[in-house]
Amino acid sequence: EISYRKKWKHWAFADYAKSDYYMANWMVRQLSGTMPNEDVDETHLEKAKQVLRRKILVGISSQWEETIRQFKYYFGWEDKTPFCS
């Protein structure tokens, strides 16, 4: 991992959050394409939420049958062979 720092190994999250390495709203920046030197506001948050709504589908491995059922519904998949999933 390119961003790994050996000295972080024993840091608590609070230590990291107080450090110069911490970037506020990192996920919002990633999803909205906002550069680190730009301020983040509600419009960036809304854009990030739109990306999640359009592009993210989550399944739960411990509930695999239900996850597959929901994927089938979402994608419009049909079983051509009984019990194939």
mmCIF file of N, CA and C in Angstrom, residues 1-64:
data_model
loop_
_atom_site.group_PDB
_atom_site.id
_atom_site.type_symbol
_atom_site.label_atom_id
_atom_site.label_comp_id
_atom_site.label_asym_id
_atom_site.label_seq_id
_atom_site.Cartn_x
_atom_site.Cartn_y
_atom_site.Cartn_z
ATOM 1 N N GLU A 1 0.860 -1.179 0.000
ATOM 2 C CA GLU A 1 0.000 0.000 0.000
ATOM 3 C C GLU A 1 0.897 1.230 0.000
ATOM 4 N N ILE A 2 0.698 2.068 -0.973
ATOM 5 C CA ILE A 2 1.559 3.246 -1.151
ATOM 6 C C ILE A 2 1.427 4.262 -0.010
ATOM 7 N N SER A 3 0.260 4.324 0.623
ATOM 8 C CA SER A 3 0.071 5.315 1.681
ATOM 9 C C SER A 3 0.440 4.799 3.079
ATOM 10 N N TYR A 4 0.888 3.547 3.174
ATOM 11 C CA TYR A 4 1.240 2.961 4.476
ATOM 12 C C TYR A 4 2.438 3.674 5.088
ATOM 13 N N ARG A 5 2.338 3.947 6.367
ATOM 14 C CA ARG A 5 3.452 4.525 7.123
ATOM 15 C C ARG A 5 3.688 3.641 8.346
ATOM 16 N N LYS A 6 4.909 3.119 8.484
ATOM 17 C CA LYS A 6 5.229 2.201 9.569
ATOM 18 C C LYS A 6 4.948 2.819 10.937
ATOM 19 N N LYS A 7 5.180 4.109 11.081
ATOM 20 C CA LYS A 7 4.974 4.756 12.379
ATOM 21 C C LYS A 7 3.498 4.780 12.785
ATOM 22 N N TRP A 8 2.577 4.576 11.855
ATOM 23 C CA TRP A 8 1.148 4.574 12.172
ATOM 24 C C TRP A 8 0.705 3.272 12.833
ATOM 25 N N LYS A 9 1.537 2.265 12.801
ATOM 26 C CA LYS A 9 1.151 0.933 13.266
ATOM 27 C C LYS A 9 0.526 0.943 14.663
ATOM 28 N N HIS A 10 1.043 1.748 15.554
ATOM 29 C CA HIS A 10 0.571 1.750 16.934
ATOM 30 C C HIS A 10 -0.250 2.995 17.279
ATOM 31 N N TRP A 11 -0.612 3.762 16.280
ATOM 32 C CA TRP A 11 -1.413 4.952 16.532
ATOM 33 C C TRP A 11 -2.861 4.575 16.785
ATOM 34 N N ALA A 12 -3.486 5.277 17.706
ATOM 35 C CA ALA A 12 -4.935 5.199 17.864
ATOM 36 C C ALA A 12 -5.547 6.082 16.777
ATOM 37 N N PHE A 13 -6.808 5.843 16.477
ATOM 38 C CA PHE A 13 -7.455 6.660 15.452
ATOM 39 C C PHE A 13 -7.396 8.140 15.820
ATOM 40 N N ALA A 14 -7.572 8.446 17.094
ATOM 41 C CA ALA A 14 -7.528 9.847 17.544
ATOM 42 C C ALA A 14 -6.175 10.481 17.232
ATOM 43 N N ASP A 15 -5.085 9.706 17.362
ATOM 44 C CA ASP A 15 -3.754 10.220 17.028
ATOM 45 C C ASP A 15 -3.681 10.567 15.539
ATOM 46 N N TYR A 16 -4.179 9.666 14.716
ATOM 47 C CA TYR A 16 -4.179 9.921 13.266
ATOM 48 C C TYR A 16 -5.034 11.152 12.933
ATOM 49 N N ALA A 17 -6.209 11.238 13.533
ATOM 50 C CA ALA A 17 -7.121 12.335 13.235
ATOM 51 C C ALA A 17 -6.544 13.690 13.634
ATOM 52 N N LYS A 18 -5.670 13.703 14.626
ATOM 53 C CA LYS A 18 -5.039 14.957 15.068
ATOM 54 C C LYS A 18 -3.779 15.284 14.270
ATOM 55 N N SER A 19 -3.336 14.349 13.450
ATOM 56 C CA SER A 19 -2.068 14.536 12.729
ATOM 57 C C SER A 19 -2.261 15.327 11.435
ATOM 58 N N ASP A 20 -1.149 15.690 10.834
ATOM 59 C CA ASP A 20 -1.178 16.392 9.548
ATOM 60 C C ASP A 20 -1.547 15.463 8.394
ATOM 61 N N TYR A 21 -1.561 14.161 8.633
ATOM 62 C CA TYR A 21 -1.890 13.195 7.584
ATOM 63 C C TYR A 21 -3.397 13.092 7.343
ATOM 64 N N TYR A 22 -4.183 13.471 8.328
ATOM 65 C CA TYR A 22 -5.634 13.344 8.252
ATOM 66 C C TYR A 22 -6.206 14.319 7.230
ATOM 67 N N MET A 23 -7.121 13.841 6.405
ATOM 68 C CA MET A 23 -7.806 14.703 5.452
ATOM 69 C C MET A 23 -9.303 14.640 5.756
ATOM 70 N N ALA A 24 -9.859 15.762 6.146
ATOM 71 C CA ALA A 24 -11.286 15.819 6.470
ATOM 72 C C ALA A 24 -12.122 15.501 5.236
ATOM 73 N N ASN A 25 -13.209 14.782 5.456
ATOM 74 C CA ASN A 25 -14.168 14.453 4.391
ATOM 75 C C ASN A 25 -13.531 13.698 3.226
ATOM 76 N N TRP A 26 -12.631 12.795 3.538
ATOM 77 C CA TRP A 26 -11.904 12.074 2.498
ATOM 78 C C TRP A 26 -12.832 11.332 1.538
ATOM 79 N N MET A 27 -13.808 10.614 2.062
ATOM 80 C CA MET A 27 -14.697 9.850 1.194
ATOM 81 C C MET A 27 -15.554 10.758 0.331
ATOM 82 N N VAL A 28 -16.045 11.848 0.880
ATOM 83 C CA VAL A 28 -16.819 12.808 0.088
ATOM 84 C C VAL A 28 -15.945 13.353 -1.031
ATOM 85 N N ARG A 29 -14.700 13.645 -0.730
ATOM 86 C CA ARG A 29 -13.776 14.147 -1.760
ATOM 87 C C ARG A 29 -13.556 13.102 -2.854
ATOM 88 N N GLN A 30 -13.371 11.851 -2.453
ATOM 89 C CA GLN A 30 -13.141 10.784 -3.437
ATOM 90 C C GLN A 30 -14.339 10.618 -4.353
ATOM 91 N N LEU A 31 -15.521 10.558 -3.771
ATOM 92 C CA LEU A 31 -16.731 10.307 -4.550
ATOM 93 C C LEU A 31 -17.160 11.497 -5.401
ATOM 94 N N SER A 32 -16.851 12.702 -4.948
ATOM 95 C CA SER A 32 -17.280 13.894 -5.689
ATOM 96 C C SER A 32 -16.179 14.470 -6.574
ATOM 97 N N GLY A 33 -14.975 13.897 -6.524
ATOM 98 C CA GLY A 33 -13.875 14.392 -7.351
ATOM 99 C C GLY A 33 -13.331 15.731 -6.892
ATOM 100 N N THR A 34 -13.377 15.976 -5.596
ATOM 101 C CA THR A 34 -12.929 17.248 -5.037
ATOM 102 C C THR A 34 -11.460 17.143 -4.618
ATOM 103 N N MET A 35 -10.672 18.097 -5.025
ATOM 104 C CA MET A 35 -9.241 18.108 -4.722
ATOM 105 C C MET A 35 -9.002 18.480 -3.255
ATOM 106 N N PRO A 36 -7.867 18.029 -2.686
ATOM 107 C CA PRO A 36 -7.574 18.287 -1.268
ATOM 108 C C PRO A 36 -7.510 19.767 -0.898
ATOM 109 N N ASN A 37 -7.147 20.620 -1.836
ATOM 110 C CA ASN A 37 -7.025 22.047 -1.516
ATOM 111 C C ASN A 37 -8.351 22.797 -1.643
ATOM 112 N N GLU A 38 -9.418 22.117 -2.068
ATOM 113 C CA GLU A 38 -10.730 22.749 -2.210
ATOM 114 C C GLU A 38 -11.552 22.561 -0.945
ATOM 115 N N ASP A 39 -12.359 23.564 -0.627
ATOM 116 C CA ASP A 39 -13.293 23.427 0.487
ATOM 117 C C ASP A 39 -14.422 22.491 0.073
ATOM 118 N N VAL A 40 -14.954 21.757 1.045
ATOM 119 C CA VAL A 40 -16.061 20.845 0.801
ATOM 120 C C VAL A 40 -17.320 21.428 1.435
ATOM 121 N N ASP A 41 -18.415 21.409 0.678
ATOM 122 C CA ASP A 41 -19.675 21.899 1.224
ATOM 123 C C ASP A 41 -20.796 20.905 0.933
ATOM 124 N N GLU A 42 -22.024 21.309 1.186
ATOM 125 C CA GLU A 42 -23.180 20.420 1.017
ATOM 126 C C GLU A 42 -23.337 19.941 -0.423
ATOM 127 N N THR A 43 -22.943 20.743 -1.406
ATOM 128 C CA THR A 43 -23.075 20.306 -2.803
ATOM 129 C C THR A 43 -22.167 19.112 -3.088
ATOM 130 N N HIS A 44 -20.992 19.084 -2.480
ATOM 131 C CA HIS A 44 -20.085 17.944 -2.632
ATOM 132 C C HIS A 44 -20.670 16.702 -1.971
ATOM 133 N N LEU A 45 -21.256 16.900 -0.797
ATOM 134 C CA LEU A 45 -21.888 15.780 -0.103
ATOM 135 C C LEU A 45 -23.038 15.208 -0.940
ATOM 136 N N GLU A 46 -23.867 16.075 -1.511
ATOM 137 C CA GLU A 46 -24.986 15.609 -2.333
ATOM 138 C C GLU A 46 -24.496 14.859 -3.569
ATOM 139 N N LYS A 47 -23.424 15.358 -4.186
ATOM 140 C CA LYS A 47 -22.856 14.666 -5.347
ATOM 141 C C LYS A 47 -22.346 13.285 -4.946
ATOM 142 N N ALA A 48 -21.670 13.195 -3.810
ATOM 143 C CA ALA A 48 -21.157 11.914 -3.317
ATOM 144 C C ALA A 48 -22.305 10.945 -3.049
ATOM 145 N N LYS A 49 -23.388 11.434 -2.463
ATOM 146 C CA LYS A 49 -24.550 10.582 -2.200
ATOM 147 C C LYS A 49 -25.199 10.105 -3.499
ATOM 148 N N GLN A 50 -25.222 10.949 -4.510
ATOM 149 C CA GLN A 50 -25.768 10.536 -5.812
ATOM 150 C C GLN A 50 -24.922 9.422 -6.423
ATOM 151 N N VAL A 51 -23.608 9.542 -6.308
ATOM 152 C CA VAL A 51 -22.714 8.498 -6.823
ATOM 153 C C VAL A 51 -23.004 7.175 -6.123
ATOM 154 N N LEU A 52 -23.164 7.219 -4.815
ATOM 155 C CA LEU A 52 -23.463 5.991 -4.068
ATOM 156 C C LEU A 52 -24.795 5.390 -4.497
ATOM 157 N N ARG A 53 -25.800 6.235 -4.685
ATOM 158 C CA ARG A 53 -27.113 5.724 -5.105
ATOM 159 C C ARG A 53 -27.058 5.078 -6.481
ATOM 160 N N ARG A 54 -26.281 5.655 -7.385
ATOM 161 C CA ARG A 54 -26.224 5.161 -8.769
ATOM 162 C C ARG A 54 -25.283 3.981 -8.962
ATOM 163 N N LYS A 55 -24.223 3.901 -8.177
ATOM 164 C CA LYS A 55 -23.151 2.973 -8.515
ATOM 165 C C LYS A 55 -22.832 1.914 -7.474
ATOM 166 N N ILE A 56 -23.468 1.934 -6.335
ATOM 167 C CA ILE A 56 -23.108 0.995 -5.276
ATOM 168 C C ILE A 56 -24.276 0.047 -5.003
ATOM 169 N N LEU A 57 -23.961 -1.229 -4.999
ATOM 170 C CA LEU A 57 -24.922 -2.263 -4.639
ATOM 171 C C LEU A 57 -24.208 -3.178 -3.649
ATOM 172 N N VAL A 58 -24.781 -3.378 -2.486
ATOM 173 C CA VAL A 58 -24.120 -4.125 -1.426
ATOM 174 C C VAL A 58 -24.869 -5.422 -1.159
ATOM 175 N N GLY A 59 -24.102 -6.490 -1.004
ATOM 176 C CA GLY A 59 -24.651 -7.770 -0.600
ATOM 177 C C GLY A 59 -24.026 -8.196 0.713
ATOM 178 N N ILE A 60 -24.690 -9.086 1.416
ATOM 179 C CA ILE A 60 -24.199 -9.559 2.704
ATOM 180 C C ILE A 60 -23.874 -11.037 2.580
ATOM 181 N N SER A 61 -22.602 -11.387 2.743
ATOM 182 C CA SER A 61 -22.175 -12.768 2.517
ATOM 183 C C SER A 61 -22.802 -13.744 3.493
ATOM 184 N N SER A 62 -23.112 -13.312 4.689
ATOM 185 C CA SER A 62 -23.742 -14.219 5.649
ATOM 186 C C SER A 62 -25.222 -14.457 5.324
ATOM 187 N N GLN A 63 -25.754 -13.663 4.387
ATOM 188 C CA GLN A 63 -27.142 -13.826 3.930
ATOM 189 C C GLN A 63 -27.137 -13.974 2.407
ATOM 190 N N TRP A 64 -26.326 -14.904 1.933
ATOM 191 C CA TRP A 64 -26.049 -15.034 0.508
ATOM 192 C C TRP A 64 -27.305 -15.269 -0.337
#
